[in-house]
CSV table of C-alpha atoms and ligand atoms in Angstrom, one decimal:
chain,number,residue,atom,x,y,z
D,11,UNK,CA,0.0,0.0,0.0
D,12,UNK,CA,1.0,3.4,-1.0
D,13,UNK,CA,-0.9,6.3,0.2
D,14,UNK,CA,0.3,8.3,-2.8
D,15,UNK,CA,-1.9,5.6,-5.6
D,16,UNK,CA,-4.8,7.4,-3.4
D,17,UNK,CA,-3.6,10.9,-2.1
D,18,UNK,CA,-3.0,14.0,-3.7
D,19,UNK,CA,-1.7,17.1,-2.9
D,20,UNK,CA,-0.8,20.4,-4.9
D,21,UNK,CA,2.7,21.6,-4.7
D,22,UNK,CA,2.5,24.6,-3.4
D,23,UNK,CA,0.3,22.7,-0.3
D,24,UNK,CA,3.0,20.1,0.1
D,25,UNK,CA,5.8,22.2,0.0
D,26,UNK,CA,4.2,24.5,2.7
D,27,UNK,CA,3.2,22.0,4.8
D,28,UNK,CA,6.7,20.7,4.7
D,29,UNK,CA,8.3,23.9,5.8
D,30,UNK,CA,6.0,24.6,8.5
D,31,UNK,CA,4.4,27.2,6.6
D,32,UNK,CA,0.4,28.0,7.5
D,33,UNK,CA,-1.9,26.1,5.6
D,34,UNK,CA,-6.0,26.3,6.2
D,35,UNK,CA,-8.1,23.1,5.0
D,36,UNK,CA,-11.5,24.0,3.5
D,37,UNK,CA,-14.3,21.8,2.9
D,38,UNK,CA,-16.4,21.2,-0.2
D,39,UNK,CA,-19.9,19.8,1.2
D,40,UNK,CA,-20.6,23.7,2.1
D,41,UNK,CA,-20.0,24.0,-1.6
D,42,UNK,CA,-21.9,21.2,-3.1
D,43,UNK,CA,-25.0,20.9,-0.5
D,44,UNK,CA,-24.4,23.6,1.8
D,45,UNK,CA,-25.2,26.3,-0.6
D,46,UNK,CA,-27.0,27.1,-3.8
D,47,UNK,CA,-25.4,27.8,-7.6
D,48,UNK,CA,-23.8,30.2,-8.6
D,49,UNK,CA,-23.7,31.9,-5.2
D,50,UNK,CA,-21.4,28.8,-4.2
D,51,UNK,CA,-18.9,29.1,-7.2
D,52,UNK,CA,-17.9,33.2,-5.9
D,53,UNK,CA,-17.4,31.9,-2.5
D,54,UNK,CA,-15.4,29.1,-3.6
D,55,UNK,CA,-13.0,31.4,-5.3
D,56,UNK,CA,-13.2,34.7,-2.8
D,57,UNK,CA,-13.4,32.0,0.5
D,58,UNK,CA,-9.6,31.1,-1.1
D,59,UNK,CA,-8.4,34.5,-1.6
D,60,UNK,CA,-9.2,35.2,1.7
D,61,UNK,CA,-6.9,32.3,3.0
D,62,UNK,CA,-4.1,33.8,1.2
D,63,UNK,CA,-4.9,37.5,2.5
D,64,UNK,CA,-4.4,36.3,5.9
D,65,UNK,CA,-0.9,34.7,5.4
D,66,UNK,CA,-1.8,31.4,4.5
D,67,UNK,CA,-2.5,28.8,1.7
D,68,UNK,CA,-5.5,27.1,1.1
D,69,UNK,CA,-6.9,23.9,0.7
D,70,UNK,CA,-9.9,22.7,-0.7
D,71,UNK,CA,-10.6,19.1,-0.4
D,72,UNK,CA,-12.9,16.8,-2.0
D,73,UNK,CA,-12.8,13.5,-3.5
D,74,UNK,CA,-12.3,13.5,-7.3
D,75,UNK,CA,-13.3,10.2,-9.3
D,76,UNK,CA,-11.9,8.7,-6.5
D,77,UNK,CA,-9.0,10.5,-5.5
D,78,UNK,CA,-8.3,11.9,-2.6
D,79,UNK,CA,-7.5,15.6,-3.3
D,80,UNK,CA,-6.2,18.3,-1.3
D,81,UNK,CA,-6.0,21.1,-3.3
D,82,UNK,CA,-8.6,21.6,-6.2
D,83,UNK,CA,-7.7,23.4,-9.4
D,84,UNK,CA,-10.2,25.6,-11.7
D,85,UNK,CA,-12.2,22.7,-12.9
D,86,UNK,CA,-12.8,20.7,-9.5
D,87,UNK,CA,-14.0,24.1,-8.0
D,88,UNK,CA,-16.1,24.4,-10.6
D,89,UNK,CA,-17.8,20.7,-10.6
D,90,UNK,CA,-17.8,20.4,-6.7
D,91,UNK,CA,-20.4,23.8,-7.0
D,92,UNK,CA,-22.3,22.3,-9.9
D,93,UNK,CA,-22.8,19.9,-7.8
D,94,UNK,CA,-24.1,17.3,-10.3
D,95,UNK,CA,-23.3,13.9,-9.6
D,96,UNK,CA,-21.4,14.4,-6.6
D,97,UNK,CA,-22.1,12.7,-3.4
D,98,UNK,CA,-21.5,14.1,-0.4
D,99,UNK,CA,-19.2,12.0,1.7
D,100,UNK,CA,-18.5,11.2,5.2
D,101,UNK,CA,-16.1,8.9,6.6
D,102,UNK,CA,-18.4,5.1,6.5
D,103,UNK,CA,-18.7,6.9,2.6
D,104,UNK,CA,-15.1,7.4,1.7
D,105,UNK,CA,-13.9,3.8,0.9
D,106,UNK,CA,-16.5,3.1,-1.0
D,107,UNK,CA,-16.0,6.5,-3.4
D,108,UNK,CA,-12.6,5.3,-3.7
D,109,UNK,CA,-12.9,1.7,-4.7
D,110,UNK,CA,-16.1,3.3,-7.3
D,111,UNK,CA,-13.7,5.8,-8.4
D,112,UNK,CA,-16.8,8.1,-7.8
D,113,UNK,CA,-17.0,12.2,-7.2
D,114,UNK,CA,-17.7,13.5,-3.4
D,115,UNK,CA,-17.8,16.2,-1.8
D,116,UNK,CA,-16.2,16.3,2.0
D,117,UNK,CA,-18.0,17.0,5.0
D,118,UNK,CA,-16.3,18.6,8.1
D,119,UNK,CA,-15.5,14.7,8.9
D,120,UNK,CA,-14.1,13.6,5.6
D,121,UNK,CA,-12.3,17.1,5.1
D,122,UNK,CA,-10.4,16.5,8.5
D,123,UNK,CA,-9.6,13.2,7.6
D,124,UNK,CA,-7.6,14.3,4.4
D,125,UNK,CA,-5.9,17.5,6.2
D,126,UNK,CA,-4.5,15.2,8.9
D,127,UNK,CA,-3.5,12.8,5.9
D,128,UNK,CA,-1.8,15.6,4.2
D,129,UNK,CA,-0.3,17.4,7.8
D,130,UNK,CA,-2.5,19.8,7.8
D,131,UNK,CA,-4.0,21.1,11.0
D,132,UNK,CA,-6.0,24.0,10.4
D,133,UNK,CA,-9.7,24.1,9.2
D,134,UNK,CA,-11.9,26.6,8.4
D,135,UNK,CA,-15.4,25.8,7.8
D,136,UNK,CA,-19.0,27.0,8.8
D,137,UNK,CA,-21.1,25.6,10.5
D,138,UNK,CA,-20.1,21.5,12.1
D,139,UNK,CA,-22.6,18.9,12.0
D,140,UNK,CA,-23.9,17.7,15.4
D,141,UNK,CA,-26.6,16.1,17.8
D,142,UNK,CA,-30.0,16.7,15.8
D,143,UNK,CA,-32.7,17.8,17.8
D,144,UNK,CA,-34.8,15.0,18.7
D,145,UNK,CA,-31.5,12.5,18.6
D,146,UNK,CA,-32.9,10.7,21.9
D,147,UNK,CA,-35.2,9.3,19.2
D,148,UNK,CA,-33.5,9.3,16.2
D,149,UNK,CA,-30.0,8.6,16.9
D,150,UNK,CA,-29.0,11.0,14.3
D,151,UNK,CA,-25.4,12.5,15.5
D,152,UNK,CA,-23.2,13.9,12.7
D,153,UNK,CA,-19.9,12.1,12.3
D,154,UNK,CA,-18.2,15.1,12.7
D,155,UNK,CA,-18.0,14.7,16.5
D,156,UNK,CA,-16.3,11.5,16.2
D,157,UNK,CA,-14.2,13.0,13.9
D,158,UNK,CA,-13.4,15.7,16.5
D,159,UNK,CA,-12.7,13.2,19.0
D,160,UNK,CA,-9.9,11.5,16.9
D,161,UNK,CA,-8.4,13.4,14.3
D,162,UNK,CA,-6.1,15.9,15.3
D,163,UNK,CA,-7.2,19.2,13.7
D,164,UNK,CA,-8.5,22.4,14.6
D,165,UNK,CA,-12.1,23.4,13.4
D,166,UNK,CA,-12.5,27.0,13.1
D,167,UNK,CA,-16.6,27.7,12.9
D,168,UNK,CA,-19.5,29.5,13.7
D,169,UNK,CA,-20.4,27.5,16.2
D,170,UNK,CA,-23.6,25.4,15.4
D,171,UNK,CA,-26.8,26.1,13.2
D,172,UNK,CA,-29.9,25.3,15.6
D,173,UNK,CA,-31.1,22.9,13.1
D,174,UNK,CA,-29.0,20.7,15.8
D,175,UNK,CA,-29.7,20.5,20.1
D,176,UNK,CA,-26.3,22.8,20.5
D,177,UNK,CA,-26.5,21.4,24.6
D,178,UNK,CA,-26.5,18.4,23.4
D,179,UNK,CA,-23.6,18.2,21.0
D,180,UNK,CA,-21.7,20.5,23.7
D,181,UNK,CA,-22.3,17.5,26.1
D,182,UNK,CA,-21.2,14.6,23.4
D,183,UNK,CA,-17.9,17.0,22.8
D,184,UNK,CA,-17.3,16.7,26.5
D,185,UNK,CA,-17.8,13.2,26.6
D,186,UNK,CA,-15.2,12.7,23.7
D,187,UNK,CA,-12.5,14.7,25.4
D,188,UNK,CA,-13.1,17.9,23.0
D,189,UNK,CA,-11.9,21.3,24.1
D,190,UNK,CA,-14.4,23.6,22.7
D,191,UNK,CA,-13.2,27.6,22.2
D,192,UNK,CA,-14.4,30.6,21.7
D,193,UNK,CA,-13.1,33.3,19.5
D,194,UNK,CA,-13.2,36.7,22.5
D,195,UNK,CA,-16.3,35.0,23.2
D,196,UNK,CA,-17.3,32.9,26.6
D,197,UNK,CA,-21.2,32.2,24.5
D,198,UNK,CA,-21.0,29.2,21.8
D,199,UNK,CA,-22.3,30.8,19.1
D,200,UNK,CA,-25.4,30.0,17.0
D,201,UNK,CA,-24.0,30.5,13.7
D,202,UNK,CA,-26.5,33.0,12.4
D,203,UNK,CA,-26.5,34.2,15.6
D,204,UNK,CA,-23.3,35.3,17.8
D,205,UNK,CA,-24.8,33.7,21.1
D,206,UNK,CA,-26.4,30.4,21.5
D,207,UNK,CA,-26.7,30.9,25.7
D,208,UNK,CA,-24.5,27.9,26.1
D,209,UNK,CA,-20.5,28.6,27.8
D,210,UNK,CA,-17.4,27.2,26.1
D,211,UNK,CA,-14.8,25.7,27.5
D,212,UNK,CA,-12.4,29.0,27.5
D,213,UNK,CA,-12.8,32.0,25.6
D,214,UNK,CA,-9.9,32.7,23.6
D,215,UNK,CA,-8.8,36.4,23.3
D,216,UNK,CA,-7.0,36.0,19.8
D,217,UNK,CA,-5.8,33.7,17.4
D,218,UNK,CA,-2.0,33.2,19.5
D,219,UNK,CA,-4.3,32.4,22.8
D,220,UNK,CA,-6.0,29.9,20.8
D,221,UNK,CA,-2.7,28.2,19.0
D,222,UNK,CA,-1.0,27.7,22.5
D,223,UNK,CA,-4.2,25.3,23.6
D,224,UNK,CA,-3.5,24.0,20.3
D,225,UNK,CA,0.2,23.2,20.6
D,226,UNK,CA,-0.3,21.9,24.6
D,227,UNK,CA,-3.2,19.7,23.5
D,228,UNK,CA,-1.1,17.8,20.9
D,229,UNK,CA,2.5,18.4,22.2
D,230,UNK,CA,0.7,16.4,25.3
D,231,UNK,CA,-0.2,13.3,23.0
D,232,UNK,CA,-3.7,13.9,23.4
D,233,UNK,CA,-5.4,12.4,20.4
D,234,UNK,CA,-8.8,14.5,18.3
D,235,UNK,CA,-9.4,17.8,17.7
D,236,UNK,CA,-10.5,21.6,19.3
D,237,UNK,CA,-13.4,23.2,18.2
D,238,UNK,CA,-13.2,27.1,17.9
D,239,UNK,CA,-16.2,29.2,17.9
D,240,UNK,CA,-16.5,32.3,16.1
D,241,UNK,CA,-19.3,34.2,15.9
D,242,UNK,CA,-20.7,35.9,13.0
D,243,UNK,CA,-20.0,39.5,12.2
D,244,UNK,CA,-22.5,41.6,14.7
D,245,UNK,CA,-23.9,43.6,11.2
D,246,UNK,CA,-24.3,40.1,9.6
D,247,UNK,CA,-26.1,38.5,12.0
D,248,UNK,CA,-30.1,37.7,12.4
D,249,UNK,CA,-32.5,38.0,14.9
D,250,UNK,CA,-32.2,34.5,17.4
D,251,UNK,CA,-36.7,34.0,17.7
D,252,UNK,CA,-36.5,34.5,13.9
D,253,UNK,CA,-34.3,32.0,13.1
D,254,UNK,CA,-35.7,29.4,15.8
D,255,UNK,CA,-38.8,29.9,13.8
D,256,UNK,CA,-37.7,29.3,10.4
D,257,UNK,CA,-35.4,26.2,11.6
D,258,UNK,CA,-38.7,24.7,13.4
D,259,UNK,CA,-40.5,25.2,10.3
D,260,UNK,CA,-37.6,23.6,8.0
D,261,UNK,CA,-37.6,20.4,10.3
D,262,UNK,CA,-41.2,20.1,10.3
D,263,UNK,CA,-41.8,20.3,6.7
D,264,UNK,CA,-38.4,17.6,6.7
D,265,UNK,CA,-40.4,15.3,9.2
D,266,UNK,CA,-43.0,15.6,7.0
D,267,UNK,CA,-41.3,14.4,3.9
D,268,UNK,CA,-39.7,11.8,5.6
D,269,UNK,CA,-36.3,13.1,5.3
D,270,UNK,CA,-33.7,11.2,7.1
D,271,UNK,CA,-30.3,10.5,7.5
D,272,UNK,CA,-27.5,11.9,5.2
D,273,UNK,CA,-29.9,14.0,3.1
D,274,UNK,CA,-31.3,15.7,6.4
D,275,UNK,CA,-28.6,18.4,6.8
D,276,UNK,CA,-28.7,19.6,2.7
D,277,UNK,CA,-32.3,19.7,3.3
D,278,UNK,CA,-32.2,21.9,6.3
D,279,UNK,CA,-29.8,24.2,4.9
D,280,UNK,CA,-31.9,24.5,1.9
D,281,UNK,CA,-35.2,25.1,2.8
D,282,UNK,CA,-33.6,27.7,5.4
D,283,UNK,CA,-32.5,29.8,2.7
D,284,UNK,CA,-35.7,29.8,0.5
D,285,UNK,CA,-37.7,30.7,3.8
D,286,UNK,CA,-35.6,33.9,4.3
D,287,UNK,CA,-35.7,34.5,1.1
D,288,UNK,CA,-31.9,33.8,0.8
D,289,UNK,CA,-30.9,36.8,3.5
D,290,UNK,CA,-29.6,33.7,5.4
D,291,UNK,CA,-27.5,32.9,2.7
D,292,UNK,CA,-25.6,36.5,3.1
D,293,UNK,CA,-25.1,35.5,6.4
D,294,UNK,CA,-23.7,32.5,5.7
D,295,UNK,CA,-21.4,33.6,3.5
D,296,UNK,CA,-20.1,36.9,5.4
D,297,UNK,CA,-19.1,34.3,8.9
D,298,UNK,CA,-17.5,31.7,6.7
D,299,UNK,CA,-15.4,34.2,5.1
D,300,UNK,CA,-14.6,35.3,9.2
D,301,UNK,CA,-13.8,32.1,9.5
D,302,UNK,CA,-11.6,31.9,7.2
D,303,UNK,CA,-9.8,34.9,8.3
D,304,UNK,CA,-9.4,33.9,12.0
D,305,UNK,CA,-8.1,30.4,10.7
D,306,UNK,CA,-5.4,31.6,8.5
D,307,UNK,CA,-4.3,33.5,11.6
D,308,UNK,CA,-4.6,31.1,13.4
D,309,UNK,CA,-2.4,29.1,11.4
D,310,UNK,CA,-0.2,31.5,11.1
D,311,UNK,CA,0.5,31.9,15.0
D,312,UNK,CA,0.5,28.3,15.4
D,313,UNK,CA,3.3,27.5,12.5
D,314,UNK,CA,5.4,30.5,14.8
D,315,UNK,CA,5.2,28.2,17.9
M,26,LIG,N1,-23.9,22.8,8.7
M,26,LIG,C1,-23.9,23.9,8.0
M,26,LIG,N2,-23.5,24.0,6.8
M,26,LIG,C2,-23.0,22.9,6.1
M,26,LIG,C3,-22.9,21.6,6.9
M,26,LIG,C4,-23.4,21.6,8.1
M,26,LIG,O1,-24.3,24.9,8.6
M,26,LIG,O2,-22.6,22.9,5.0
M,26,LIG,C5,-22.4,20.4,6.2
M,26,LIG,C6,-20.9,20.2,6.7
M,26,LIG,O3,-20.2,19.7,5.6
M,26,LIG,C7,-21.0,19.2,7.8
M,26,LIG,C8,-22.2,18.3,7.3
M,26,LIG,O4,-19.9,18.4,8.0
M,26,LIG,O5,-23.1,19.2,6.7
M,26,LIG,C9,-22.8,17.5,8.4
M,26,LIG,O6,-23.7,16.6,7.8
M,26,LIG,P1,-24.3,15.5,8.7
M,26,LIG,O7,-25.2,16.2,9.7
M,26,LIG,O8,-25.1,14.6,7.8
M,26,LIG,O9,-23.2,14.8,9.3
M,27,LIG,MN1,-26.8,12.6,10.4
């Protein structure tokens, strides 16, 4: 076994990674089944750019007729955001797209998986997946928390969407030995909405603070991940009862249908933004790019330590 016949890795990622330089991983799910075309393909592009503005290089992952890529050029951009024929992929799902030499996008699971693989240890994304409201019935958890729990990268978010129980998936974080930040914050945040009325673990005040929990947690040998919560731009953000609202209303119309399982989330997200009329969609662009911004310095303080 070689992990080269199934990893790849642009250049300019490998040689950073290899002199310590800051790198920032990006998903593609938010791409392909987070967010609508051609809204997606612009933040593709500009969610990059603002990597590089911050001092650091990006990259995209996603799994290219079954390649394992880290790093996407023009043309993977573009078909991850067309989103046509491509699967979106979690861990149970990636051996399978590999052997099938099939097209996926990577969820916050799958696009920690292929950092780590590549050295990577940065991550900027939006929101994570989590325990679903009404999981005590369900059992519908995201695998992103196990993910969390093993893989040893740093998720830089917006905390989480209350499409999910945020106590909840606070207390399953706990359980799994995650140290959950927050950006000059001591509230999780609610990703469209800066507090969620849930505490973190420590609030850090900037990007260095956050680095050194980093650097103890690993150079300690402790195995996962640390989620960091950054809340949304005060101008960008919506109104909490608003949002509780809509969310309710998405998951009822999804219990309706009968949607379940892996297809839940994309539906969610959806239906959000057609019942705002997309003004949640502004949002949800403006705190990824934030996030993007506090990873790269993130990265950037952590490669000085
Ligand atoms: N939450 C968001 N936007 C997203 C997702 C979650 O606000 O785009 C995506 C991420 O890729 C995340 C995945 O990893 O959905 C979680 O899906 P599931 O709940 O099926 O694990
Ligand atoms: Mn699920």
């Amino acid at each position: 076994m070689n992990l080269k016949d199934y990893l790849f890795i642009q250049p300019e990622i490998e040689a950073a990674v290899k002199a310590g330089k800051p790198v920032v991983a990006l998903e593609s799910t938010i791409l392909s089944h987070g967010m609508p075309w051609p809204e997606n393909l612009e933040f593709a592009h500009k969610v990059q750019q603002v990597v590089r503005a911050g001092g650091a290089v990006p990259a995209t992952t996603a799994i290219i007729d079954g390649k394992l890529k880290v790093g996407l050029d023009d043309a993977d951009i573009e078909r991850m955001c067309r989103a046509e024929n491509v699967e979106k992929v979690s861990r149970r799902d990636l051996p399978i797209m590999v052997a099938t030499g099939r097209t996926g996008a990577t969820t916050v699971a799958t696009t920690m998986i292929l950092a780590s693989l590549a050295g990577i240890r940065i991550f900027a994304t939006g929101g994570i997946g989590g325990v679903h409201r009404g999981a005590e019935t369900t059992m519908d958890i995201s695998a992103d928390l196990q993910e969390l729990a093993h893989t040893p990268v740093a998720v830089v978010c917006a905390g989480a969407k209350m499409i999910l129980d945020i106590g909840l998936t606070l207390e399953y974080l706990e359980t799994m030995g995650v140290p959950v930040l927050g950006m000059g914050t001591e509230d999780f945040p609610a990703f469209y909405c800066r507090k969620s009325g849930f505490g973190v673990d420590y609030a850090a005040k900037d990007e260095l603070d956050a680095a050194k929990v980093l650097k103890a947690k690993w150079d300690l040998g402790l195995r996962g991940g640390v989620l960091i919560g950054n809340p949304v731009p005060e101008e960008y953000a919506l109104d909490f009862d608003e949002m509780n609202a809509v969310i309710q209303r998405a998951i009822d119309s999804a219990k309706a249908e009968g949607v379940k399982g892996k297809h839940l989330t994309p539906y969610l997200l959806a239906h959000i933004v057609d019942f705002t009329e997309g003004r949640s969609l502004a949002t949800n662009l403006q705190l990824a790019y934030n996030n993007a911004r506090v990873a790269s310095r993130l990265a950037v303080e952590y490669s000085k330590l």
